């Protein structure tokens, strides 16, 4: 109770209409002479422009950092428009585009795992890796957010941000230092190397789906089109699986399979790096399906990193019978 009261004592609430210039004066009043402010825009991107202008109008812009959440626009043109509008009032070094996946422990660990171990880095390319899977399965539905989600869909809600950030961390070249700009530069190179998905090849490379009614943990849950405030005609996807290709020396010919869906039977986010088979196989043919090193990076639940390696079964009577087991980090 004591902690709660102390916490509540630090909160203050001011209700305002973002489109009403007069309300910003009340906000400036409330901010007083605080030297550093953070404005976290938990609003649709269409409001970013009037909010930025409103903050600037009452002189708050100079001492404010702004935090923007995805999706920033719905396509390239609208995204440029929103970013330009923000940039009119806030320089880039005070503009933060947030992706909460980057705060996850195992995601941060990708940098250490990759760049503090020469062991992995020497294997990290098309000579040794056959394919990569990035899976983010969610049990939740759209959590009462029809108005937002139906315009975004799983492509804008999850793929273009969270899954592509994971892809970048897996695929990028080593940055020259740990600064935000160096890491950003390497990620941008990966994004630029992504092969565009041709309309003609769409059905070969992308699958989209929508959840229907079913049971989760023994409880009935509605289908997407039966959610509160749903438009029964909606074609918005709640599931996407796609094959991405990165066109550069490191990754040519290595498919990256990205998958994410809402209302899946299980919550599971993980990245699996599948290594290629050794060049020459000498064990019993029936054991061949077992073969394969995998690095399994589990983001949630139960974060973990495991390297699946082959050893022999214990016991002289077992001969050279193989088994696949994890080296747990
Ligand atoms: C958010 C999406 O960015 O991420 C949600 O808007 C999604 O739709 C959520 O459910 C998933 O985050 P986490 O951390 O639970 O995997």
mmCIF file of C-alpha atoms and ligand atoms in Angstrom:
data_model
loop_
_atom_site.group_PDB
_atom_site.id
_atom_site.type_symbol
_atom_site.label_atom_id
_atom_site.label_comp_id
_atom_site.label_asym_id
_atom_site.label_seq_id
_atom_site.Cartn_x
_atom_site.Cartn_y
_atom_site.Cartn_z
ATOM 1 C CA UNK A 1 0.000 0.000 0.000
ATOM 2 C CA UNK A 2 2.859 2.358 0.896
ATOM 3 C CA UNK A 3 4.548 1.762 -2.455
ATOM 4 C CA UNK A 4 1.275 2.219 -4.289
ATOM 5 C CA UNK A 5 0.592 5.526 -2.577
ATOM 6 C CA UNK A 6 4.094 6.793 -3.289
ATOM 7 C CA UNK A 7 3.678 5.811 -6.910
ATOM 8 C CA UNK A 8 0.239 7.406 -7.212
ATOM 9 C CA UNK A 9 1.638 10.568 -5.633
ATOM 10 C CA UNK A 10 3.887 10.922 -8.656
ATOM 11 C CA UNK A 11 1.088 10.708 -11.195
ATOM 12 C CA UNK A 12 -0.818 13.596 -12.549
ATOM 13 C CA UNK A 13 -3.472 13.487 -15.208
ATOM 14 C CA UNK A 14 -4.544 16.121 -17.645
ATOM 15 C CA UNK A 15 -7.217 15.361 -20.166
ATOM 16 C CA UNK A 16 -6.862 17.220 -23.437
ATOM 17 C CA UNK A 17 -8.176 17.406 -26.963
ATOM 18 C CA UNK A 18 -5.116 17.133 -29.226
ATOM 19 C CA UNK A 19 -6.827 19.166 -31.917
ATOM 20 C CA UNK A 20 -7.607 22.072 -29.630
ATOM 21 C CA UNK A 21 -4.717 24.547 -29.559
ATOM 22 C CA UNK A 22 -5.939 26.025 -26.271
ATOM 23 C CA UNK A 23 -5.374 22.722 -24.446
ATOM 24 C CA UNK A 24 -1.628 22.879 -25.064
ATOM 25 C CA UNK A 25 -1.364 26.021 -22.951
ATOM 26 C CA UNK A 26 -2.777 24.035 -20.028
ATOM 27 C CA UNK A 27 -0.175 21.348 -20.675
ATOM 28 C CA UNK A 28 2.654 23.905 -20.713
ATOM 29 C CA UNK A 29 1.309 25.263 -17.482
ATOM 30 C CA UNK A 30 1.340 21.820 -15.919
ATOM 31 C CA UNK A 31 4.891 21.124 -17.198
ATOM 32 C CA UNK A 32 6.062 24.244 -15.369
ATOM 33 C CA UNK A 33 9.794 24.808 -15.645
ATOM 34 C CA UNK A 34 10.753 21.119 -15.904
ATOM 35 C CA UNK A 35 13.895 21.041 -18.012
ATOM 36 C CA UNK A 36 13.438 17.704 -19.724
ATOM 37 C CA UNK A 37 10.181 16.288 -20.928
ATOM 38 C CA UNK A 38 9.317 13.120 -22.764
ATOM 39 C CA UNK A 39 6.198 13.012 -24.888
ATOM 40 C CA UNK A 40 5.215 9.418 -25.572
ATOM 41 C CA UNK A 41 2.679 9.329 -28.381
ATOM 42 C CA UNK A 42 0.313 6.479 -27.577
ATOM 43 C CA UNK A 43 -2.034 7.718 -30.299
ATOM 44 C CA UNK A 44 -2.734 6.966 -33.950
ATOM 45 C CA UNK A 45 0.030 8.338 -36.199
ATOM 46 C CA UNK A 46 -2.454 10.743 -37.795
ATOM 47 C CA UNK A 47 -2.321 12.779 -34.583
ATOM 48 C CA UNK A 48 1.479 13.064 -34.442
ATOM 49 C CA UNK A 49 1.505 16.144 -36.633
ATOM 50 C CA UNK A 50 -1.035 18.222 -34.663
ATOM 51 C CA UNK A 51 0.534 17.148 -31.359
ATOM 52 C CA UNK A 52 4.023 18.182 -32.480
ATOM 53 C CA UNK A 53 2.725 21.503 -33.742
ATOM 54 C CA UNK A 54 0.777 22.027 -30.516
ATOM 55 C CA UNK A 55 3.839 21.359 -28.355
ATOM 56 C CA UNK A 56 5.933 23.708 -30.465
ATOM 57 C CA UNK A 57 3.307 26.432 -30.364
ATOM 58 C CA UNK A 58 3.473 26.699 -26.574
ATOM 59 C CA UNK A 59 7.270 26.496 -26.482
ATOM 60 C CA UNK A 60 7.555 22.963 -25.144
ATOM 61 C CA UNK A 61 9.302 21.462 -28.187
ATOM 62 C CA UNK A 62 12.833 22.606 -27.303
ATOM 63 C CA UNK A 63 12.918 20.668 -24.063
ATOM 64 C CA UNK A 64 10.967 17.606 -25.168
ATOM 65 C CA UNK A 65 11.983 14.228 -26.580
ATOM 66 C CA UNK A 66 9.292 12.458 -28.530
ATOM 67 C CA UNK A 67 8.651 8.730 -28.556
ATOM 68 C CA UNK A 68 6.765 7.275 -31.509
ATOM 69 C CA UNK A 69 5.206 3.847 -31.778
ATOM 70 C CA UNK A 70 4.448 1.815 -34.856
ATOM 71 C CA UNK A 71 2.794 1.814 -37.250
ATOM 72 C CA UNK A 72 4.116 5.180 -38.380
ATOM 73 C CA UNK A 73 1.808 5.596 -41.355
ATOM 74 C CA UNK A 74 0.373 2.760 -43.430
ATOM 75 C CA UNK A 75 2.698 2.832 -46.433
ATOM 76 C CA UNK A 76 5.893 4.538 -47.561
ATOM 77 C CA UNK A 77 4.244 7.799 -48.597
ATOM 78 C CA UNK A 78 2.200 8.224 -45.430
ATOM 79 C CA UNK A 79 5.177 7.215 -43.280
ATOM 80 C CA UNK A 80 7.342 9.891 -44.920
ATOM 81 C CA UNK A 81 4.609 12.422 -44.354
ATOM 82 C CA UNK A 82 4.370 11.628 -40.630
ATOM 83 C CA UNK A 83 8.150 11.575 -40.174
ATOM 84 C CA UNK A 84 8.511 14.899 -42.015
ATOM 85 C CA UNK A 85 5.824 16.456 -39.853
ATOM 86 C CA UNK A 86 7.591 15.342 -36.667
ATOM 87 C CA UNK A 87 10.968 16.489 -38.023
ATOM 88 C CA UNK A 88 9.662 20.002 -38.551
ATOM 89 C CA UNK A 89 9.613 20.410 -34.775
ATOM 90 C CA UNK A 90 11.966 17.763 -33.373
ATOM 91 C CA UNK A 91 15.525 16.965 -34.495
ATOM 92 C CA UNK A 92 16.394 13.325 -35.122
ATOM 93 C CA UNK A 93 18.402 13.012 -31.907
ATOM 94 C CA UNK A 94 15.316 13.831 -29.873
ATOM 95 C CA UNK A 95 13.024 11.494 -31.826
ATOM 96 C CA UNK A 96 12.754 7.910 -30.587
ATOM 97 C CA UNK A 97 11.001 5.245 -32.628
ATOM 98 C CA UNK A 98 10.295 2.493 -30.177
ATOM 99 C CA UNK A 99 10.163 -1.248 -30.731
ATOM 100 C CA UNK A 100 9.550 -3.019 -27.440
ATOM 101 C CA UNK A 101 10.971 -6.308 -28.770
ATOM 102 C CA UNK A 102 14.416 -4.743 -28.539
ATOM 103 C CA UNK A 103 13.963 -4.532 -24.780
ATOM 104 C CA UNK A 104 13.566 -8.273 -24.391
ATOM 105 C CA UNK A 105 16.459 -9.965 -22.622
ATOM 106 C CA UNK A 106 17.122 -12.643 -25.239
ATOM 107 C CA UNK A 107 16.869 -10.124 -28.053
ATOM 108 C CA UNK A 108 19.546 -7.994 -26.391
ATOM 109 C CA UNK A 109 21.534 -11.169 -25.930
ATOM 110 C CA UNK A 110 21.658 -11.696 -29.700
ATOM 111 C CA UNK A 111 24.266 -8.963 -29.912
ATOM 112 C CA UNK A 112 26.447 -10.657 -27.271
ATOM 113 C CA UNK A 113 25.910 -14.130 -28.659
ATOM 114 C CA UNK A 114 26.840 -13.120 -32.166
ATOM 115 C CA UNK A 115 29.590 -10.610 -31.631
ATOM 116 C CA UNK A 116 31.298 -11.842 -28.471
ATOM 117 C CA UNK A 117 31.775 -15.397 -29.790
ATOM 118 C CA UNK A 118 34.009 -16.031 -32.762
ATOM 119 C CA UNK A 119 32.682 -19.587 -32.720
ATOM 120 C CA UNK A 120 29.281 -18.529 -34.060
ATOM 121 C CA UNK A 121 30.429 -15.670 -36.211
ATOM 122 C CA UNK A 122 32.613 -17.897 -38.387
ATOM 123 C CA UNK A 123 29.589 -20.120 -39.089
ATOM 124 C CA UNK A 124 27.137 -17.306 -39.610
ATOM 125 C CA UNK A 125 26.648 -17.354 -43.373
ATOM 126 C CA UNK A 126 25.335 -19.278 -46.355
ATOM 127 C CA UNK A 127 28.232 -21.740 -46.240
ATOM 128 C CA UNK A 128 27.025 -23.136 -42.942
ATOM 129 C CA UNK A 129 23.406 -22.112 -42.392
ATOM 130 C CA UNK A 130 20.613 -23.710 -44.405
ATOM 131 C CA UNK A 131 17.662 -21.642 -43.211
ATOM 132 C CA UNK A 132 16.349 -19.488 -40.392
ATOM 133 C CA UNK A 133 12.917 -19.528 -38.759
ATOM 134 C CA UNK A 134 11.525 -16.576 -36.841
ATOM 135 C CA UNK A 135 8.251 -17.414 -35.131
ATOM 136 C CA UNK A 136 6.076 -15.212 -32.963
ATOM 137 C CA UNK A 137 2.932 -17.102 -32.031
ATOM 138 C CA UNK A 138 0.524 -15.291 -29.738
ATOM 139 C CA UNK A 139 -2.383 -16.724 -27.834
ATOM 140 C CA UNK A 140 -4.127 -13.389 -27.460
ATOM 141 C CA UNK A 141 -6.567 -12.090 -30.039
ATOM 142 C CA UNK A 142 -6.855 -8.406 -30.771
ATOM 143 C CA UNK A 143 -7.742 -7.503 -27.180
ATOM 144 C CA UNK A 144 -10.583 -5.122 -27.952
ATOM 145 C CA UNK A 145 -8.453 -3.130 -30.400
ATOM 146 C CA UNK A 146 -10.505 -3.670 -33.546
ATOM 147 C CA UNK A 147 -10.373 -0.009 -34.593
ATOM 148 C CA UNK A 148 -6.574 -0.042 -34.565
ATOM 149 C CA UNK A 149 -5.861 -3.614 -35.602
ATOM 150 C CA UNK A 150 -8.173 -3.862 -38.568
ATOM 151 C CA UNK A 151 -6.300 -1.038 -40.312
ATOM 152 C CA UNK A 152 -2.917 -2.517 -39.448
ATOM 153 C CA UNK A 153 -3.213 -6.295 -39.688
ATOM 154 C CA UNK A 154 -0.450 -8.628 -38.614
ATOM 155 C CA UNK A 155 1.866 -7.311 -41.336
ATOM 156 C CA UNK A 156 1.974 -3.798 -39.889
ATOM 157 C CA UNK A 157 1.389 -4.777 -36.271
ATOM 158 C CA UNK A 158 4.120 -7.432 -36.032
ATOM 159 C CA UNK A 159 6.081 -8.213 -39.215
ATOM 160 C CA UNK A 160 7.336 -4.811 -40.374
ATOM 161 C CA UNK A 161 8.513 -3.953 -36.879
ATOM 162 C CA UNK A 162 9.109 -6.775 -34.403
ATOM 163 C CA UNK A 163 9.949 -9.623 -36.780
ATOM 164 C CA UNK A 164 12.045 -7.477 -39.101
ATOM 165 C CA UNK A 165 14.023 -6.184 -36.115
ATOM 166 C CA UNK A 166 14.749 -9.784 -35.158
ATOM 167 C CA UNK A 167 15.690 -10.588 -38.733
ATOM 168 C CA UNK A 168 18.068 -7.617 -38.790
ATOM 169 C CA UNK A 169 19.774 -8.655 -35.560
ATOM 170 C CA UNK A 170 20.296 -12.162 -36.917
ATOM 171 C CA UNK A 171 21.385 -11.121 -40.389
ATOM 172 C CA UNK A 172 23.368 -7.914 -39.932
ATOM 173 C CA UNK A 173 27.125 -7.644 -40.267
ATOM 174 C CA UNK A 174 29.135 -6.885 -37.126
ATOM 175 C CA UNK A 175 28.882 -3.157 -36.374
ATOM 176 C CA UNK A 176 32.168 -1.332 -35.783
ATOM 177 C CA UNK A 177 31.037 -0.327 -32.292
ATOM 178 C CA UNK A 178 27.951 -0.547 -30.097
ATOM 179 C CA UNK A 179 26.607 2.929 -30.788
ATOM 180 C CA UNK A 180 22.982 3.242 -31.853
ATOM 181 C CA UNK A 181 23.987 4.717 -35.216
ATOM 182 C CA UNK A 182 26.454 1.937 -36.043
ATOM 183 C CA UNK A 183 23.898 -0.733 -35.260
ATOM 184 C CA UNK A 184 21.212 1.144 -37.174
ATOM 185 C CA UNK A 185 23.501 1.436 -40.218
ATOM 186 C CA UNK A 186 24.113 -2.313 -40.302
ATOM 187 C CA UNK A 187 20.408 -3.047 -39.928
ATOM 188 C CA UNK A 188 19.576 -0.713 -42.782
ATOM 189 C CA UNK A 189 21.951 -2.630 -45.049
ATOM 190 C CA UNK A 190 20.013 -5.821 -44.317
ATOM 191 C CA UNK A 191 16.684 -4.147 -45.045
ATOM 192 C CA UNK A 192 18.026 -2.782 -48.312
ATOM 193 C CA UNK A 193 19.179 -6.257 -49.298
ATOM 194 C CA UNK A 194 15.743 -7.831 -48.734
ATOM 195 C CA UNK A 195 14.376 -9.099 -52.020
ATOM 196 C CA UNK A 196 11.080 -7.383 -52.832
ATOM 197 C CA UNK A 197 8.218 -9.836 -53.021
ATOM 198 C CA UNK A 198 6.869 -9.839 -56.548
ATOM 199 C CA UNK A 199 3.113 -9.729 -57.005
ATOM 200 C CA UNK A 200 3.496 -12.686 -59.375
ATOM 201 C CA UNK A 201 5.195 -14.745 -56.659
ATOM 202 C CA UNK A 202 2.984 -13.721 -53.802
ATOM 203 C CA UNK A 203 1.258 -17.077 -53.474
ATOM 204 C CA UNK A 204 4.620 -18.893 -53.444
ATOM 205 C CA UNK A 205 6.110 -16.715 -50.759
ATOM 206 C CA UNK A 206 3.351 -15.453 -48.517
ATOM 207 C CA UNK A 207 0.396 -16.983 -46.702
ATOM 208 C CA UNK A 208 -2.168 -14.867 -44.883
ATOM 209 C CA UNK A 209 -4.973 -16.065 -42.653
ATOM 210 C CA UNK A 210 -7.654 -14.982 -40.224
ATOM 211 C CA UNK A 211 -8.591 -16.783 -37.031
ATOM 212 C CA UNK A 212 -12.037 -18.299 -36.651
ATOM 213 C CA UNK A 213 -13.848 -19.226 -33.456
ATOM 214 C CA UNK A 214 -12.249 -21.947 -31.355
ATOM 215 C CA UNK A 215 -10.980 -22.839 -27.905
ATOM 216 C CA UNK A 216 -7.951 -21.500 -26.113
ATOM 217 C CA UNK A 217 -7.001 -23.167 -22.839
ATOM 218 C CA UNK A 218 -10.363 -24.875 -22.824
ATOM 219 C CA UNK A 219 -12.339 -21.641 -23.174
ATOM 220 C CA UNK A 220 -14.328 -20.711 -26.271
ATOM 221 C CA UNK A 221 -13.057 -17.597 -28.060
ATOM 222 C CA UNK A 222 -14.719 -15.709 -30.924
ATOM 223 C CA UNK A 223 -13.421 -15.571 -34.486
ATOM 224 C CA UNK A 224 -11.817 -12.354 -35.752
ATOM 225 C CA UNK A 225 -14.964 -11.322 -37.594
ATOM 226 C CA UNK A 226 -17.038 -11.812 -34.427
ATOM 227 C CA UNK A 227 -14.855 -9.640 -32.186
ATOM 228 C CA UNK A 228 -16.442 -6.523 -30.636
ATOM 229 C CA UNK A 229 -17.060 -3.763 -33.199
ATOM 230 C CA UNK A 230 -15.993 -6.075 -36.028
ATOM 231 C CA UNK A 231 -16.825 -5.435 -39.644
ATOM 232 C CA UNK A 232 -17.847 -8.858 -40.876
ATOM 233 C CA UNK A 233 -16.444 -8.141 -44.375
ATOM 234 C CA UNK A 234 -12.911 -7.475 -43.200
ATOM 235 C CA UNK A 235 -10.086 -9.157 -45.085
ATOM 236 C CA UNK A 236 -7.398 -8.066 -42.619
ATOM 237 C CA UNK A 237 -4.901 -10.811 -41.784
ATOM 238 C CA UNK A 238 -4.310 -12.074 -38.250
ATOM 239 C CA UNK A 239 -1.721 -14.620 -39.416
ATOM 240 C CA UNK A 240 1.176 -14.269 -41.821
ATOM 241 C CA UNK A 241 3.879 -16.672 -42.909
ATOM 242 C CA UNK A 242 6.424 -15.541 -45.450
ATOM 243 C CA UNK A 243 9.710 -16.471 -46.984
ATOM 244 C CA UNK A 244 12.229 -13.655 -47.095
ATOM 245 C CA UNK A 245 15.472 -13.599 -49.021
ATOM 246 C CA UNK A 246 18.449 -11.422 -48.285
ATOM 247 C CA UNK A 247 20.443 -10.639 -51.370
ATOM 248 C CA UNK A 248 24.042 -10.343 -50.242
ATOM 249 C CA UNK A 249 27.190 -12.480 -49.975
ATOM 250 C CA UNK A 250 26.464 -13.651 -46.461
ATOM 251 C CA UNK A 251 22.888 -14.818 -47.019
ATOM 252 C CA UNK A 252 22.332 -15.592 -50.701
ATOM 253 C CA UNK A 253 20.213 -18.733 -50.967
ATOM 254 C CA UNK A 254 19.312 -18.916 -47.246
ATOM 255 C CA UNK A 255 15.554 -18.565 -46.750
ATOM 256 C CA UNK A 256 14.312 -16.718 -43.685
ATOM 257 C CA UNK A 257 10.853 -17.972 -42.714
ATOM 258 C CA UNK A 258 8.874 -15.383 -40.769
ATOM 259 C CA UNK A 259 5.647 -16.466 -39.097
ATOM 260 C CA UNK A 260 3.322 -14.742 -36.717
ATOM 261 C CA UNK A 261 -0.301 -15.103 -35.725
ATOM 262 C CA UNK A 262 -2.811 -14.181 -33.091
ATOM 263 C CA UNK A 263 -4.944 -16.799 -31.296
ATOM 264 C CA UNK A 264 -2.468 -19.584 -31.860
ATOM 265 C CA UNK A 265 -2.703 -22.646 -29.591
ATOM 266 C CA UNK A 266 0.441 -21.631 -27.720
ATOM 267 C CA UNK A 267 2.388 -18.456 -26.976
ATOM 268 C CA UNK A 268 5.852 -18.975 -28.367
ATOM 269 C CA UNK A 269 8.444 -16.599 -29.780
ATOM 270 C CA UNK A 270 11.648 -18.120 -31.006
ATOM 271 C CA UNK A 271 14.353 -17.961 -33.598
ATOM 272 C CA UNK A 272 15.836 -21.187 -34.923
ATOM 273 C CA UNK A 273 19.058 -21.164 -36.920
ATOM 274 C CA UNK A 274 19.403 -24.416 -38.856
ATOM 275 C CA UNK A 275 22.963 -25.322 -39.746
ATOM 276 C CA UNK A 276 23.828 -27.331 -42.832
ATOM 277 C CA UNK A 277 24.716 -30.998 -42.669
ATOM 278 C CA UNK A 278 28.366 -31.990 -42.612
ATOM 279 C CA UNK A 279 29.670 -32.488 -46.167
ATOM 280 C CA UNK A 280 29.995 -36.265 -45.882
ATOM 281 C CA UNK A 281 27.750 -38.549 -43.825
ATOM 282 C CA UNK A 282 29.222 -41.710 -42.237
ATOM 283 C CA UNK A 283 26.572 -42.948 -39.793
ATOM 284 C CA UNK A 284 23.670 -45.353 -40.249
ATOM 285 C CA UNK A 285 21.240 -44.129 -42.894
ATOM 286 C CA UNK A 286 18.159 -44.536 -40.657
ATOM 287 C CA UNK A 287 19.654 -42.057 -38.187
ATOM 288 C CA UNK A 288 20.048 -39.383 -40.785
ATOM 289 C CA UNK A 289 16.804 -37.525 -40.010
ATOM 290 C CA UNK A 290 18.186 -36.847 -36.521
ATOM 291 C CA UNK A 291 21.201 -35.039 -37.860
ATOM 292 C CA UNK A 292 21.397 -31.281 -37.764
ATOM 293 C CA UNK A 293 22.732 -28.580 -35.505
ATOM 294 C CA UNK A 294 20.236 -25.971 -34.497
ATOM 295 C CA UNK A 295 20.622 -22.874 -32.428
ATOM 296 C CA UNK A 296 17.309 -22.226 -30.706
ATOM 297 C CA UNK A 297 16.826 -18.774 -29.267
ATOM 298 C CA UNK A 298 13.655 -18.643 -27.195
ATOM 299 C CA UNK A 299 12.312 -15.161 -26.503
ATOM 300 C CA UNK A 300 9.218 -16.147 -24.596
ATOM 301 C CA UNK A 301 7.996 -17.853 -22.544
ATOM 302 C CA UNK A 302 10.997 -19.149 -20.543
ATOM 303 C CA UNK A 303 13.761 -17.339 -22.367
ATOM 304 C CA UNK A 304 16.677 -19.582 -23.249
ATOM 305 C CA UNK A 305 19.388 -20.234 -25.776
ATOM 306 C CA UNK A 306 20.167 -23.818 -26.696
ATOM 307 C CA UNK A 307 22.497 -25.338 -29.243
ATOM 308 C CA UNK A 308 21.273 -28.672 -30.476
ATOM 309 C CA UNK A 309 24.266 -30.962 -31.015
ATOM 310 C CA UNK A 310 24.816 -34.607 -31.877
ATOM 311 C CA UNK A 311 26.515 -37.070 -29.568
ATOM 312 C CA UNK A 312 26.347 -40.846 -29.252
ATOM 313 C CA UNK A 313 24.040 -42.707 -26.927
ATOM 314 C CA UNK A 314 25.787 -43.738 -23.758
ATOM 315 C CA UNK A 315 26.808 -47.387 -23.357
ATOM 316 C CA UNK A 316 29.052 -49.732 -25.306
ATOM 317 C CA UNK A 317 26.008 -51.815 -26.289
ATOM 318 C CA UNK A 318 24.580 -48.803 -28.132
ATOM 319 C CA UNK A 319 27.356 -48.832 -30.711
ATOM 320 C CA UNK A 320 27.466 -45.613 -32.677
ATOM 321 C CA UNK A 321 23.827 -44.766 -32.143
ATOM 322 C CA UNK A 322 23.358 -41.025 -32.346
ATOM 323 C CA UNK A 323 21.276 -38.713 -30.247
ATOM 324 C CA UNK A 324 20.467 -35.068 -30.511
ATOM 325 C CA UNK A 325 20.623 -33.062 -27.309
ATOM 326 C CA UNK A 326 20.740 -29.420 -26.292
ATOM 327 C CA UNK A 327 23.701 -27.508 -24.920
ATOM 328 C CA UNK A 328 21.831 -25.062 -22.709
ATOM 329 C CA UNK A 329 23.174 -21.562 -22.287
HETATM 330 C C1 LIG B 1 2.449 -5.199 -29.884
HETATM 331 C C2 LIG B 1 1.303 -5.466 -30.812
HETATM 332 O O1 LIG B 1 3.378 -4.343 -30.489
HETATM 333 O O2 LIG B 1 3.093 -6.416 -29.554
HETATM 334 C C3 LIG B 1 0.345 -6.465 -30.202
HETATM 335 O O3 LIG B 1 0.619 -4.261 -31.120
HETATM 336 C C4 LIG B 1 1.083 -7.719 -29.797
HETATM 337 O O4 LIG B 1 -0.693 -6.789 -31.103
HETATM 338 C C5 LIG B 1 2.271 -7.369 -28.905
HETATM 339 O O5 LIG B 1 0.172 -8.579 -29.105
HETATM 340 C C6 LIG B 1 3.110 -8.582 -28.608
HETATM 341 O O6 LIG B 1 4.098 -8.263 -27.672
HETATM 342 P P1 LIG B 1 4.715 -9.361 -26.712
HETATM 343 O O7 LIG B 1 5.802 -8.643 -25.976
HETATM 344 O O8 LIG B 1 3.599 -9.873 -25.858
HETATM 345 O O9 LIG B 1 5.256 -10.443 -27.603
#
